[in-house]
Coordinates of C-alpha atoms in Angstrom, one line a residue:
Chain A
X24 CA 0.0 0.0 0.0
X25 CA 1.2 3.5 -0.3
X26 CA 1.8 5.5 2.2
X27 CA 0.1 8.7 2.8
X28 CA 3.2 10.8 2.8
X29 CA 6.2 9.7 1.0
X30 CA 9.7 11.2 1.3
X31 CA 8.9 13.4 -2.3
X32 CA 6.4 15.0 -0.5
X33 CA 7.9 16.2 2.7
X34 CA 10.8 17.0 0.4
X35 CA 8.6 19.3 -1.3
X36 CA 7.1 20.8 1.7
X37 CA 10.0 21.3 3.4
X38 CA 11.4 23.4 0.7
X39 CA 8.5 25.9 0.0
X40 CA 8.0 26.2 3.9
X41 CA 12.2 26.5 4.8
X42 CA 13.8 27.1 1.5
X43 CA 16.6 25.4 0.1
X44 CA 20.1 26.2 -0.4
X45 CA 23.2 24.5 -2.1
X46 CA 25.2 24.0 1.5
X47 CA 21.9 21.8 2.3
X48 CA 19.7 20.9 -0.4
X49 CA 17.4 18.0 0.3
X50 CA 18.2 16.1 -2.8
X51 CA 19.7 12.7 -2.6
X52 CA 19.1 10.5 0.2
X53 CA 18.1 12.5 3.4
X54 CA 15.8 9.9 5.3
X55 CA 18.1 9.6 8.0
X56 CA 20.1 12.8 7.9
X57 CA 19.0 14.9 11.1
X58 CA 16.9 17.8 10.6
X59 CA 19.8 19.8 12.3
X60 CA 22.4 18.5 9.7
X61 CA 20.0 19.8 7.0
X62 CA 19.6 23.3 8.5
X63 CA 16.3 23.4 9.1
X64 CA 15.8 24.6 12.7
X65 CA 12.7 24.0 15.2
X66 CA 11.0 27.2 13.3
X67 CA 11.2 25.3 9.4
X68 CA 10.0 22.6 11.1
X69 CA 6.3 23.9 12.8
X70 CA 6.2 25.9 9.6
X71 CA 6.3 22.2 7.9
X72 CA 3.7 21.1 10.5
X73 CA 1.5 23.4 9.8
X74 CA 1.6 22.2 5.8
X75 CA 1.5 19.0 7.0
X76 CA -1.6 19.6 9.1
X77 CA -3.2 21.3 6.2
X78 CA -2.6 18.4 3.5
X79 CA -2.6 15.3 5.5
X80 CA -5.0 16.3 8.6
X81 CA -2.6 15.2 10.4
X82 CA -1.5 17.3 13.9
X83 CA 1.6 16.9 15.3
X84 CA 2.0 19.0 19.0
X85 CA 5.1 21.2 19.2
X86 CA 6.5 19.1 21.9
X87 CA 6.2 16.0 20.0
X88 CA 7.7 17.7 17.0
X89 CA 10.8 18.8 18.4
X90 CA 11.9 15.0 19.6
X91 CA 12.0 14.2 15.6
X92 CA 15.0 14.1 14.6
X93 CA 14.8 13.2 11.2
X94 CA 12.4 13.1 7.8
X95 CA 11.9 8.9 8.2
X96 CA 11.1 9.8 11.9
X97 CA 8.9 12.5 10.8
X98 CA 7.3 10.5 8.1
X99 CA 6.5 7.2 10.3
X100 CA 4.8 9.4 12.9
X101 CA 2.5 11.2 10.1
X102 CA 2.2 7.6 8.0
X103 CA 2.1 5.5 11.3
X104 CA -1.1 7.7 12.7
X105 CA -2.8 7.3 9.3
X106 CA -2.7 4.2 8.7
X107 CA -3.7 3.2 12.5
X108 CA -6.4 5.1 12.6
X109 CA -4.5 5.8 15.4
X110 CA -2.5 8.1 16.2
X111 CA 0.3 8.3 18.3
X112 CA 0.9 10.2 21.6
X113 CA 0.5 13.8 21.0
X114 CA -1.1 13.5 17.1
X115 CA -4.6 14.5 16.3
X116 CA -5.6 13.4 13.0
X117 CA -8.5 14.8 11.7
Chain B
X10 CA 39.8 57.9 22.1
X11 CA 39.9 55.7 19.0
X12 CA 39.0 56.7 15.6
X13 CA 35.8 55.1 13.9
X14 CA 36.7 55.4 10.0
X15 CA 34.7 53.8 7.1
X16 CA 35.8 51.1 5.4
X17 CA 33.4 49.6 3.5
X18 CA 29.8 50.5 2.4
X19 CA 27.0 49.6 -0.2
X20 CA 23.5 50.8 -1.5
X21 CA 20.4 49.4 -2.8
X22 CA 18.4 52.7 -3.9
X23 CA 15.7 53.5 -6.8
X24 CA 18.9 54.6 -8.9
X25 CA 21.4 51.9 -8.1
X26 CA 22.3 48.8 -6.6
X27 CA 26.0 49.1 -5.2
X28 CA 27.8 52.1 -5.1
X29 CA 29.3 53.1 -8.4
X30 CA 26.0 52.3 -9.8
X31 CA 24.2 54.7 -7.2
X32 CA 26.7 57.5 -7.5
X33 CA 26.6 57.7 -11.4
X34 CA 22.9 57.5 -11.2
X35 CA 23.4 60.3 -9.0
X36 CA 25.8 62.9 -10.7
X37 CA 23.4 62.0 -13.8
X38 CA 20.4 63.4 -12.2
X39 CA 18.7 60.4 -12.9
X40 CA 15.6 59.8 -11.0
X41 CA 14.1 56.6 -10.3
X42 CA 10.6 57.8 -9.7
X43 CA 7.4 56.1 -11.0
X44 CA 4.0 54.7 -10.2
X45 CA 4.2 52.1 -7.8
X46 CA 3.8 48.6 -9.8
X47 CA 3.8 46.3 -7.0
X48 CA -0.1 46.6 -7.0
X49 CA -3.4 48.0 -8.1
X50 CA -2.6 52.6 -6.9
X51 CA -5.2 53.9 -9.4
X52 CA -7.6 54.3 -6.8
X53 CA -5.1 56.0 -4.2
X54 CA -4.5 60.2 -3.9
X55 CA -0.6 59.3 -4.6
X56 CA 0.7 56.7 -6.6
X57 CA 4.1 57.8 -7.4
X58 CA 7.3 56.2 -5.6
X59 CA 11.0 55.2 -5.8
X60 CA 10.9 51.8 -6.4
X61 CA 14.0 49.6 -6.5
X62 CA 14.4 47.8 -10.3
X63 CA 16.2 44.6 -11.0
X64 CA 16.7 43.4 -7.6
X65 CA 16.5 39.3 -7.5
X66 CA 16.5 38.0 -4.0
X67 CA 17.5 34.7 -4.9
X68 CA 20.6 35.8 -6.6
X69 CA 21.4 37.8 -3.4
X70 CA 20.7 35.3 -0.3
X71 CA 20.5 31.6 0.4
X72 CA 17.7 29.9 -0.5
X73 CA 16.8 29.2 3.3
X74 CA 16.3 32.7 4.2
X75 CA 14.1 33.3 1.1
X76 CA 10.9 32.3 2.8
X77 CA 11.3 34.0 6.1
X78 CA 12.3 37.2 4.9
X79 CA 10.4 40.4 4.2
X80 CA 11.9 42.8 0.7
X81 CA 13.3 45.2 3.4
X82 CA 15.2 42.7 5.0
X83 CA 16.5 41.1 1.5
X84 CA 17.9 44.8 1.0
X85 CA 19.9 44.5 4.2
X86 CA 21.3 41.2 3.6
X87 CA 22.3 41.9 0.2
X88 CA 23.8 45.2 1.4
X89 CA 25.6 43.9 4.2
X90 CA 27.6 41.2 2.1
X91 CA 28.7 44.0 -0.4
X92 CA 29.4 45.9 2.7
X93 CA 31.8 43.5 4.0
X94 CA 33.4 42.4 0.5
X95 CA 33.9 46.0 -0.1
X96 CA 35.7 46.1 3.6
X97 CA 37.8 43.1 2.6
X98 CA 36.3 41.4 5.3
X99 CA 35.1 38.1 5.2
X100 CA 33.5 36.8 8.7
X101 CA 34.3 33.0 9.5
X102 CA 36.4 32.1 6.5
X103 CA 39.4 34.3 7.1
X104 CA 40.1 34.0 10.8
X105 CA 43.8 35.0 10.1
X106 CA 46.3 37.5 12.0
X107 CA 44.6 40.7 12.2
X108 CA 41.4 39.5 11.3
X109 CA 38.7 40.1 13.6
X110 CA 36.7 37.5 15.4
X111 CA 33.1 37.3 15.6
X112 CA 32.6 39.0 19.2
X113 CA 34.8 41.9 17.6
X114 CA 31.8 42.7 15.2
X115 CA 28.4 44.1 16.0
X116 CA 25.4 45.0 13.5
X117 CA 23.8 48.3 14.4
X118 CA 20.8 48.7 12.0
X119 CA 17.8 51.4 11.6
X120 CA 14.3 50.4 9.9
X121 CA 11.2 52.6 10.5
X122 CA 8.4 50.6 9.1
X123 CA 9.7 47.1 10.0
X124 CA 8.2 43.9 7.4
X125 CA 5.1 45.6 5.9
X126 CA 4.6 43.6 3.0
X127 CA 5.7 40.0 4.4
X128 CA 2.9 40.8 6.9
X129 CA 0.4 41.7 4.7
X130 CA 0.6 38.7 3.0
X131 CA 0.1 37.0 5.7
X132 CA -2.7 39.1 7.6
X133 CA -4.1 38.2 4.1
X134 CA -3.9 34.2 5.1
X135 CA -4.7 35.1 8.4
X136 CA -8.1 37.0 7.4
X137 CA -9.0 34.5 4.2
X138 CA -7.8 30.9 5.4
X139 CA -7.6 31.1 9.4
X140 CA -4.4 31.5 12.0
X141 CA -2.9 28.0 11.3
X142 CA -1.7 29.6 7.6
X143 CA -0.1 32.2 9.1
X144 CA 3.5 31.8 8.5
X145 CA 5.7 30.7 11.4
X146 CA 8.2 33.3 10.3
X147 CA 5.4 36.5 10.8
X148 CA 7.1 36.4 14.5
X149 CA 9.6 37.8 13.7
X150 CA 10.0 38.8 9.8
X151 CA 7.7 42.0 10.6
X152 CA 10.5 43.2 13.6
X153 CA 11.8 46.3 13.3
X154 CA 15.5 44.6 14.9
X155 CA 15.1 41.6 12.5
X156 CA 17.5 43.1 9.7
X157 CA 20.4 43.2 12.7
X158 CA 19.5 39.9 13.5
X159 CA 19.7 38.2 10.3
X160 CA 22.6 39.9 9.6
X161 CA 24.2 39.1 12.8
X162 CA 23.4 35.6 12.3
X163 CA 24.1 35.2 8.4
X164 CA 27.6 36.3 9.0
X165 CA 28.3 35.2 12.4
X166 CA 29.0 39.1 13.8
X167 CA 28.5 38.2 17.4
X168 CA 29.7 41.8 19.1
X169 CA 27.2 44.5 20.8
X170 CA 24.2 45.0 18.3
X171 CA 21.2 47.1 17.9
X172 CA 18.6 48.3 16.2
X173 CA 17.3 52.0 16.2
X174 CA 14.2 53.2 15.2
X175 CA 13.6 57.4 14.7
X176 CA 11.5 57.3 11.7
X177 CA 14.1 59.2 9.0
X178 CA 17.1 59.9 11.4
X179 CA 16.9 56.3 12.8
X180 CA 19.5 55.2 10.2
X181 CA 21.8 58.4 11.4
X182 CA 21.5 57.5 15.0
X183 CA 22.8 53.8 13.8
X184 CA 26.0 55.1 12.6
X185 CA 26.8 57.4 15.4
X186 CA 25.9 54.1 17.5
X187 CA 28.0 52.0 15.6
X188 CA 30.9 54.7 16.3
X189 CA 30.0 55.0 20.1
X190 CA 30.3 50.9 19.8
X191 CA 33.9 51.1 18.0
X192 CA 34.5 53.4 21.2
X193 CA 33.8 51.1 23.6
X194 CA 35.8 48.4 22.1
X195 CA 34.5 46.7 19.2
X196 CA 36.4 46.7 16.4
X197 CA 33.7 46.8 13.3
X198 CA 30.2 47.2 13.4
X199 CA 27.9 46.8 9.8
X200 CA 25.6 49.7 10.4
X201 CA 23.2 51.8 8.5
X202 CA 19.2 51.8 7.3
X203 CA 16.8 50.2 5.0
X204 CA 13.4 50.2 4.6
X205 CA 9.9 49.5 2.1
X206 CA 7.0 49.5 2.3
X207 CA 5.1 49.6 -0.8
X208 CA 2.6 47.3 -0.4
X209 CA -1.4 48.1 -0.2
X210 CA -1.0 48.1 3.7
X211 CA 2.5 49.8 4.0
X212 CA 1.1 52.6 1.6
X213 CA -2.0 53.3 3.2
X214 CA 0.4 53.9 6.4
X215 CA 2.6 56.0 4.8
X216 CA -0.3 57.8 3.0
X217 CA -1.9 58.5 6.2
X218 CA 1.4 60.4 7.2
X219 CA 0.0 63.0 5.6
X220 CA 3.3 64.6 3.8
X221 CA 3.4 62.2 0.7
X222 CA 3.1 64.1 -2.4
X223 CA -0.1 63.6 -4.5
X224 CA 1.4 65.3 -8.0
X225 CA 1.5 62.8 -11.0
X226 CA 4.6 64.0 -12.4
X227 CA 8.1 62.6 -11.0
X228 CA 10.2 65.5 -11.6
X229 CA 7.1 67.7 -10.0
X230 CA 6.7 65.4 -7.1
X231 CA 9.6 65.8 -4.4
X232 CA 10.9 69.1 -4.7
X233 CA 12.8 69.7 -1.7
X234 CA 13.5 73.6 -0.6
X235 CA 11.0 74.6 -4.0
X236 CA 8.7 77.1 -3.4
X237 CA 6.2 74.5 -5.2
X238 CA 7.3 71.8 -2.6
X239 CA 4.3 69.5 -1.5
X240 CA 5.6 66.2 0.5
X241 CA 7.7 64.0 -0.4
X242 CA 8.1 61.1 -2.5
X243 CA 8.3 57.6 -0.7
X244 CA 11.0 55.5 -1.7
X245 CA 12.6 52.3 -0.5
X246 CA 15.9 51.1 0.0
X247 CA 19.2 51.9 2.2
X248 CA 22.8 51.7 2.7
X249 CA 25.0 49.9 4.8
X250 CA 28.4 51.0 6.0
X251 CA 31.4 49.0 7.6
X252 CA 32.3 51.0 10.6
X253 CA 35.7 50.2 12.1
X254 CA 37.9 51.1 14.4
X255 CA 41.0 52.9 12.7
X256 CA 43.8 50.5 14.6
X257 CA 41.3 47.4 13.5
X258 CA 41.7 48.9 9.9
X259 CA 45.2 48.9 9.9
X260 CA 46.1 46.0 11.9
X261 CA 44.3 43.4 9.0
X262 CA 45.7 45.6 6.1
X263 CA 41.7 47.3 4.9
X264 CA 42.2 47.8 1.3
X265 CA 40.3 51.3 1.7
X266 CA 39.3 54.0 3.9
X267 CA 36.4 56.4 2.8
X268 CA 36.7 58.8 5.8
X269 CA 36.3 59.3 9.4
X270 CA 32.9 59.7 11.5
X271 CA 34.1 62.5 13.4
X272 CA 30.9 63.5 14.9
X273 CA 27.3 62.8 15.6
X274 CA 24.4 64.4 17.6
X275 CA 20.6 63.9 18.5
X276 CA 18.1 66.2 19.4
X277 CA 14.7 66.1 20.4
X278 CA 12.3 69.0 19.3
X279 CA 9.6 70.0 22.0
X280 CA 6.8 69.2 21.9
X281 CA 4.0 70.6 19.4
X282 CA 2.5 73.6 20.2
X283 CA 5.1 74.8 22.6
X284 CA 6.2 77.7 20.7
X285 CA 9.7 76.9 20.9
X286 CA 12.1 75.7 17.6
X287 CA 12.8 72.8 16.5
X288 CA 15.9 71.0 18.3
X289 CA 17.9 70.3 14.3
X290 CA 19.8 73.6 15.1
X291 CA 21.3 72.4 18.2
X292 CA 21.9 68.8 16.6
X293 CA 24.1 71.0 14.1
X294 CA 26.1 72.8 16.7
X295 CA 26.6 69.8 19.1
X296 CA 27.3 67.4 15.8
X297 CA 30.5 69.9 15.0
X298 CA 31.6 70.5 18.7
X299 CA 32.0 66.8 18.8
X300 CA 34.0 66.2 15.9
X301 CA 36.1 69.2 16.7
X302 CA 35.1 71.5 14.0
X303 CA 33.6 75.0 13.3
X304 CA 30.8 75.7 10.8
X305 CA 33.7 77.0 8.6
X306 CA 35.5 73.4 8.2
X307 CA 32.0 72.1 6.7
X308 CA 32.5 71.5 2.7
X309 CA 28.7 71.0 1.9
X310 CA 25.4 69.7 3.8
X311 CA 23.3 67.0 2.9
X312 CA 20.3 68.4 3.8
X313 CA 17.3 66.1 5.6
X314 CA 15.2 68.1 3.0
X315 CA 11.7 66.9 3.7
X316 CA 9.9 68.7 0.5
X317 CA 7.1 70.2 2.9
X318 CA 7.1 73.8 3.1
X319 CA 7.0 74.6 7.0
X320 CA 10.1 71.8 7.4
X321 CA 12.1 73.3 4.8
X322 CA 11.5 76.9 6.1
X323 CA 12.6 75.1 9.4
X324 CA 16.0 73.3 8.0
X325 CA 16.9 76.6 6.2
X326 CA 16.7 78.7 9.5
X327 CA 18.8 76.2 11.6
X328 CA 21.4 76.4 8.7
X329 CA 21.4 79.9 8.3
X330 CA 22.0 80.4 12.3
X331 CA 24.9 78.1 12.4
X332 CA 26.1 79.1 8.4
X333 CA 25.1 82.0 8.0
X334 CA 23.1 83.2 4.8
X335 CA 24.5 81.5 2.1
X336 CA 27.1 80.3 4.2
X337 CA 27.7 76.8 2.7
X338 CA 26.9 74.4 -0.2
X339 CA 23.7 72.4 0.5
X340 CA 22.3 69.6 -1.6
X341 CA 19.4 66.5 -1.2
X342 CA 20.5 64.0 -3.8
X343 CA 17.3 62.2 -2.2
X344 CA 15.2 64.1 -4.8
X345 CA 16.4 61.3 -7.3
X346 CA 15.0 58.0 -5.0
X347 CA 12.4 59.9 -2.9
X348 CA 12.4 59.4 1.0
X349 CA 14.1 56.3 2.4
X350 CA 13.3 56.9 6.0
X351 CA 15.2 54.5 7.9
X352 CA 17.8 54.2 4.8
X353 CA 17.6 57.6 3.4
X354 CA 20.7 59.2 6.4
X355 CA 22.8 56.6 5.4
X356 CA 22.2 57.2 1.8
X357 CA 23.0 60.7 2.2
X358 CA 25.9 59.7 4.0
X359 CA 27.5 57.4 1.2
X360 CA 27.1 60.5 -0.8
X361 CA 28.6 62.6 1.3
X362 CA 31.9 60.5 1.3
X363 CA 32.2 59.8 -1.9
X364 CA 32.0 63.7 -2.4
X365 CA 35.1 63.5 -0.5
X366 CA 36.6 60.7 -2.4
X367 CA 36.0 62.4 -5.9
X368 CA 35.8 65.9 -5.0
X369 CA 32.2 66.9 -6.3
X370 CA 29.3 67.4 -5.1
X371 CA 25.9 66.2 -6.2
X372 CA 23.1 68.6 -7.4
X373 CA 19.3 68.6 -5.5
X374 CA 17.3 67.3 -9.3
X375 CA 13.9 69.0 -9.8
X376 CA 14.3 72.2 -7.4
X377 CA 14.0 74.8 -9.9
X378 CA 12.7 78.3 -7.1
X379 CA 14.1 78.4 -3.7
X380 CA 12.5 81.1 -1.6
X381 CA 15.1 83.9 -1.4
X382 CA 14.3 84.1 1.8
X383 CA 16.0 80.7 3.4
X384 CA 19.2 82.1 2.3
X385 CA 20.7 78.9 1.0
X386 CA 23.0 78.0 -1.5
X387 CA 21.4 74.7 -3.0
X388 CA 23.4 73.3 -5.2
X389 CA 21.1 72.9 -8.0
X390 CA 20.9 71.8 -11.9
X391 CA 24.5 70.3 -11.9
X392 CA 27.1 68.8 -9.5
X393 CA 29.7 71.3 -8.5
X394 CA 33.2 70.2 -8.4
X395 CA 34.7 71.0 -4.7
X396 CA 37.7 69.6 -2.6
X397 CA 35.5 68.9 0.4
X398 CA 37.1 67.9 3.3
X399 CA 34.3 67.6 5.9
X400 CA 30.6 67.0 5.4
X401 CA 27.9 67.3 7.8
X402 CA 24.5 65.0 7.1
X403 CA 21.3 66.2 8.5
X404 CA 18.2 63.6 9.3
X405 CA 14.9 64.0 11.0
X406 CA 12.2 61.9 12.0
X407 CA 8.9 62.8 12.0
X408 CA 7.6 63.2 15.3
X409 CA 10.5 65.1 16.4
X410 CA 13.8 63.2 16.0
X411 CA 17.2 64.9 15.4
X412 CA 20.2 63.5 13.7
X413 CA 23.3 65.2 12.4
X414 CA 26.5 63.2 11.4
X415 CA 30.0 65.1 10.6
X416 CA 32.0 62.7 8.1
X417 CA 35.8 63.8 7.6
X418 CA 37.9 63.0 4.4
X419 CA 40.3 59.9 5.8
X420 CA 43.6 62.0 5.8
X421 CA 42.4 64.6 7.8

């Protein structure tokens, strides 16, 4: 099955929320590259929630946000509380 | 006490981006005046405005600050790397002897309208879509200190920093700041001005000012000491200047030094009503008693010129007290780009030293009457060639800020 939010995606919303640069880009392989490695910061990351919130329905709480640590961390929470029906600790899906 | 020289500085103005651009544009007498095309101003009493042409962000700042950044703040950052390069100083990369380290440099900026169009964009979200579309980055993209703080942080300049905000003679105060900084013991400080706002929501601000000119014709619209003078012009834009302690300069070898701050002074006028003059005439007199000087070492002024006849009347009296009738050259190259509020004093004061550097100074466009009656010598229809040595730069913000700078050529 697919999932709800593949790595393309987040890719994409993580550079129209944060911006992209050469030091950094998010091409390639960045699954398991930390978010800090990849210069985006606790601020490009609620600006990413909110995206995320508005496409997938899917709520992530600022405290819960800030303990992930990386895009396949970030995806298995949204994809995880999907595909449940139910979602982790501190996710609303709507 | 330790001299605070110049040693690097850049513009982004209606007429130029970078200096040499800027300065030709200026000693042309070419005016970058026009109807603001950034929306719909048919409907609006003024339309006309200086608006920066050609200006890419993304070939001036990382992709990662593009989305959290209002157009005043792109202005800044673009400025403040031409600044440095200009300086020969390259923060974080060239940590060699004599180079400073980041707490040696501080960012002193001015802005008086802060990140008008970034946040009406997103009042727009706000107001159409609801609060969760509200960029994350309104916090603090709006901020009047946020052009310090991306600049501190893009280049690592980790020294004292401010921001300072006096409507036009906020970008003024910065400098003296950044010199009362170099003072204290830091050895550089970026400082200068920038601001736009010519959005529907910044406009209607600046509209509601009152003193924005409503004639259709750009050379007819800012005509500053003109006995047809009716507001100003609203323009957008700045400059940035490296500010350094002279020792600093010399110890890393500065490839260039464009002169000397060697005074600065702020006043407060009383308040309306009181009867009593405005405070610009004693911002002139304490301005030259700090750098040392008499009205008779001043080569020209760059007046504050606001194009509204009671402030002009105003400016020519205090200049006449301390000059005399007549008494010195005075020109507003600002005619040209039209107000820049928190970037128009530094402006004026990249002018003023490059008068110094080449010996010539620009001519006020558009004024065609003076009142005989200020008793000024404008400097009108052409530059004039003149060895200037000093230069004094006048400023004031509306609601009754004060700023006067005394620049110095670098020899002297």
């Amino acid at each position: 099955m697919t999932e709800p939010m593949d790595m393309n995606t987040l890719r994409r919303i993580l550079v129209a929320c944060a911006g992209e640069d050469e030091a950094a880009a998010p091409a390639g392989d960045i699954l398991d590259v930390p978010f800090t490695d990849l210069g985006y910061d606790s601020l490009a990351l609620m600006e990413s929630a909110a995206r995320i919130k508005q496409e997938f329905g899917v709520d992530i709480a600022d405290d819960v946000l800030t303990e992930l640590e990386t895009p396949r961390a970030l995806l298995d929470l949204v994809n995880g509380s999907v595909r449940a029906g139910r979602p982790a600790e501190g996710v609303r899906v709507a | 006490m330790s001299d605070a020289v110049i040693t690097g500085m850049s513009v982004a103005s209606p007429i130029g981006l970078g200096t040499e651009e800027h300065w030709k544009s200026v000693l042309a007498g070419r005016h970058g005046i026009g109807e603001v095309d950034r929306f719909d101003v048919s409907g609006y009493p003024s339309r006309l405005a200086g608006q920066i042409r050609g200006f890419e962000a993304a070939d001036h700042l990382p992709g990662r600050l593009l989305p959290q950044t209002d157009v005043s703040t792109r202005y800044a950052l673009a400025m403040a790397r031409w600044a440095l390069e200009d300086a020969g100083v390259e923060p974080g990369t060239t940590a060699g002897p004599g180079a400073p380290a980041d707490y040696d440099m501080g960012v002193v900026v001015s802005s008086a309208q802060g990140g008008f169009d970034f946040t009406h964009r997103e009042f727009r979200k706000l107001w159409s879509q609801g609060p969760e579309y509200v960029s994350v980055y309104e916090s603090f993209a709006w901020f009047y200190a946020v052009d310090t703080g991306q600049i501190s942080i893009r280049h690592g300049l980790r020294g004292p920093s401010a921001a300072l905000v006096a409507e036009q003679a906020g970008g003024l105060d910065a400098v003296g700041h950044a010199r009362r900084t170099v003072r204290r013991g830091t050895r550089l400080v970026v400082a200068g001005g920038v601001d736009s706002a010519l959005d529907p929501w910044g406009w209607a601000a600046q509209l509601a000012g009152g003193r924005v000119s409503t004639a259709r014709e750009p050379e007819r619209a800012f005509l500053p000491f003109d006995r047809d003078a009716g507001g100003h012009v609203p323009g957008e834009g700045g400059a940035i200047l490296v500010v350094e302690d002279a020792d600093s300069a010399r110890e890393r070898g500065a490839p260039r030094r464009y002169g000397r701050i060697a005074g600065h002074a702020a006043t407060f006028d009383p308040p309306p009503g009181s009867g009593r003059p405005s405070a610009l005439r004693r911002a002139v007199e304490l301005a030259l008693a700090d750098a040392g000087r008499t009205a008779h070492d001043i080569g020209v002024v760059f007046a504050d010129a606001a194009g509204v006849p009671e402030l002009d009347r105003a400016e020519a009296e205090a200049l006449r007290a301390v000059f005399g009738p007549y008494g010195v050259p005075v020109t507003a190259p600002k005619a040209l780009t039209g107000r820049l509020y928190g970037g128009g004093g530094p402006v004026d004061l990249l002018c003023a030293l490059l008068s110094l550097r080449d010996g010539v100074v620009p001519h006020t466009a558009h004024t065609a009457r003076v009142p005989e009656d200020y008793g000024l010598d404008l400097v009108r229809d052409e530059p004039r060639g003149l060895p200037v040595r000093s230069a004094l730069v006048l400023a004031r913000g509306r609601r009754g800020f004060n700023s006067a700078v005394v620049v110095t050529a670098p020899d002297s």
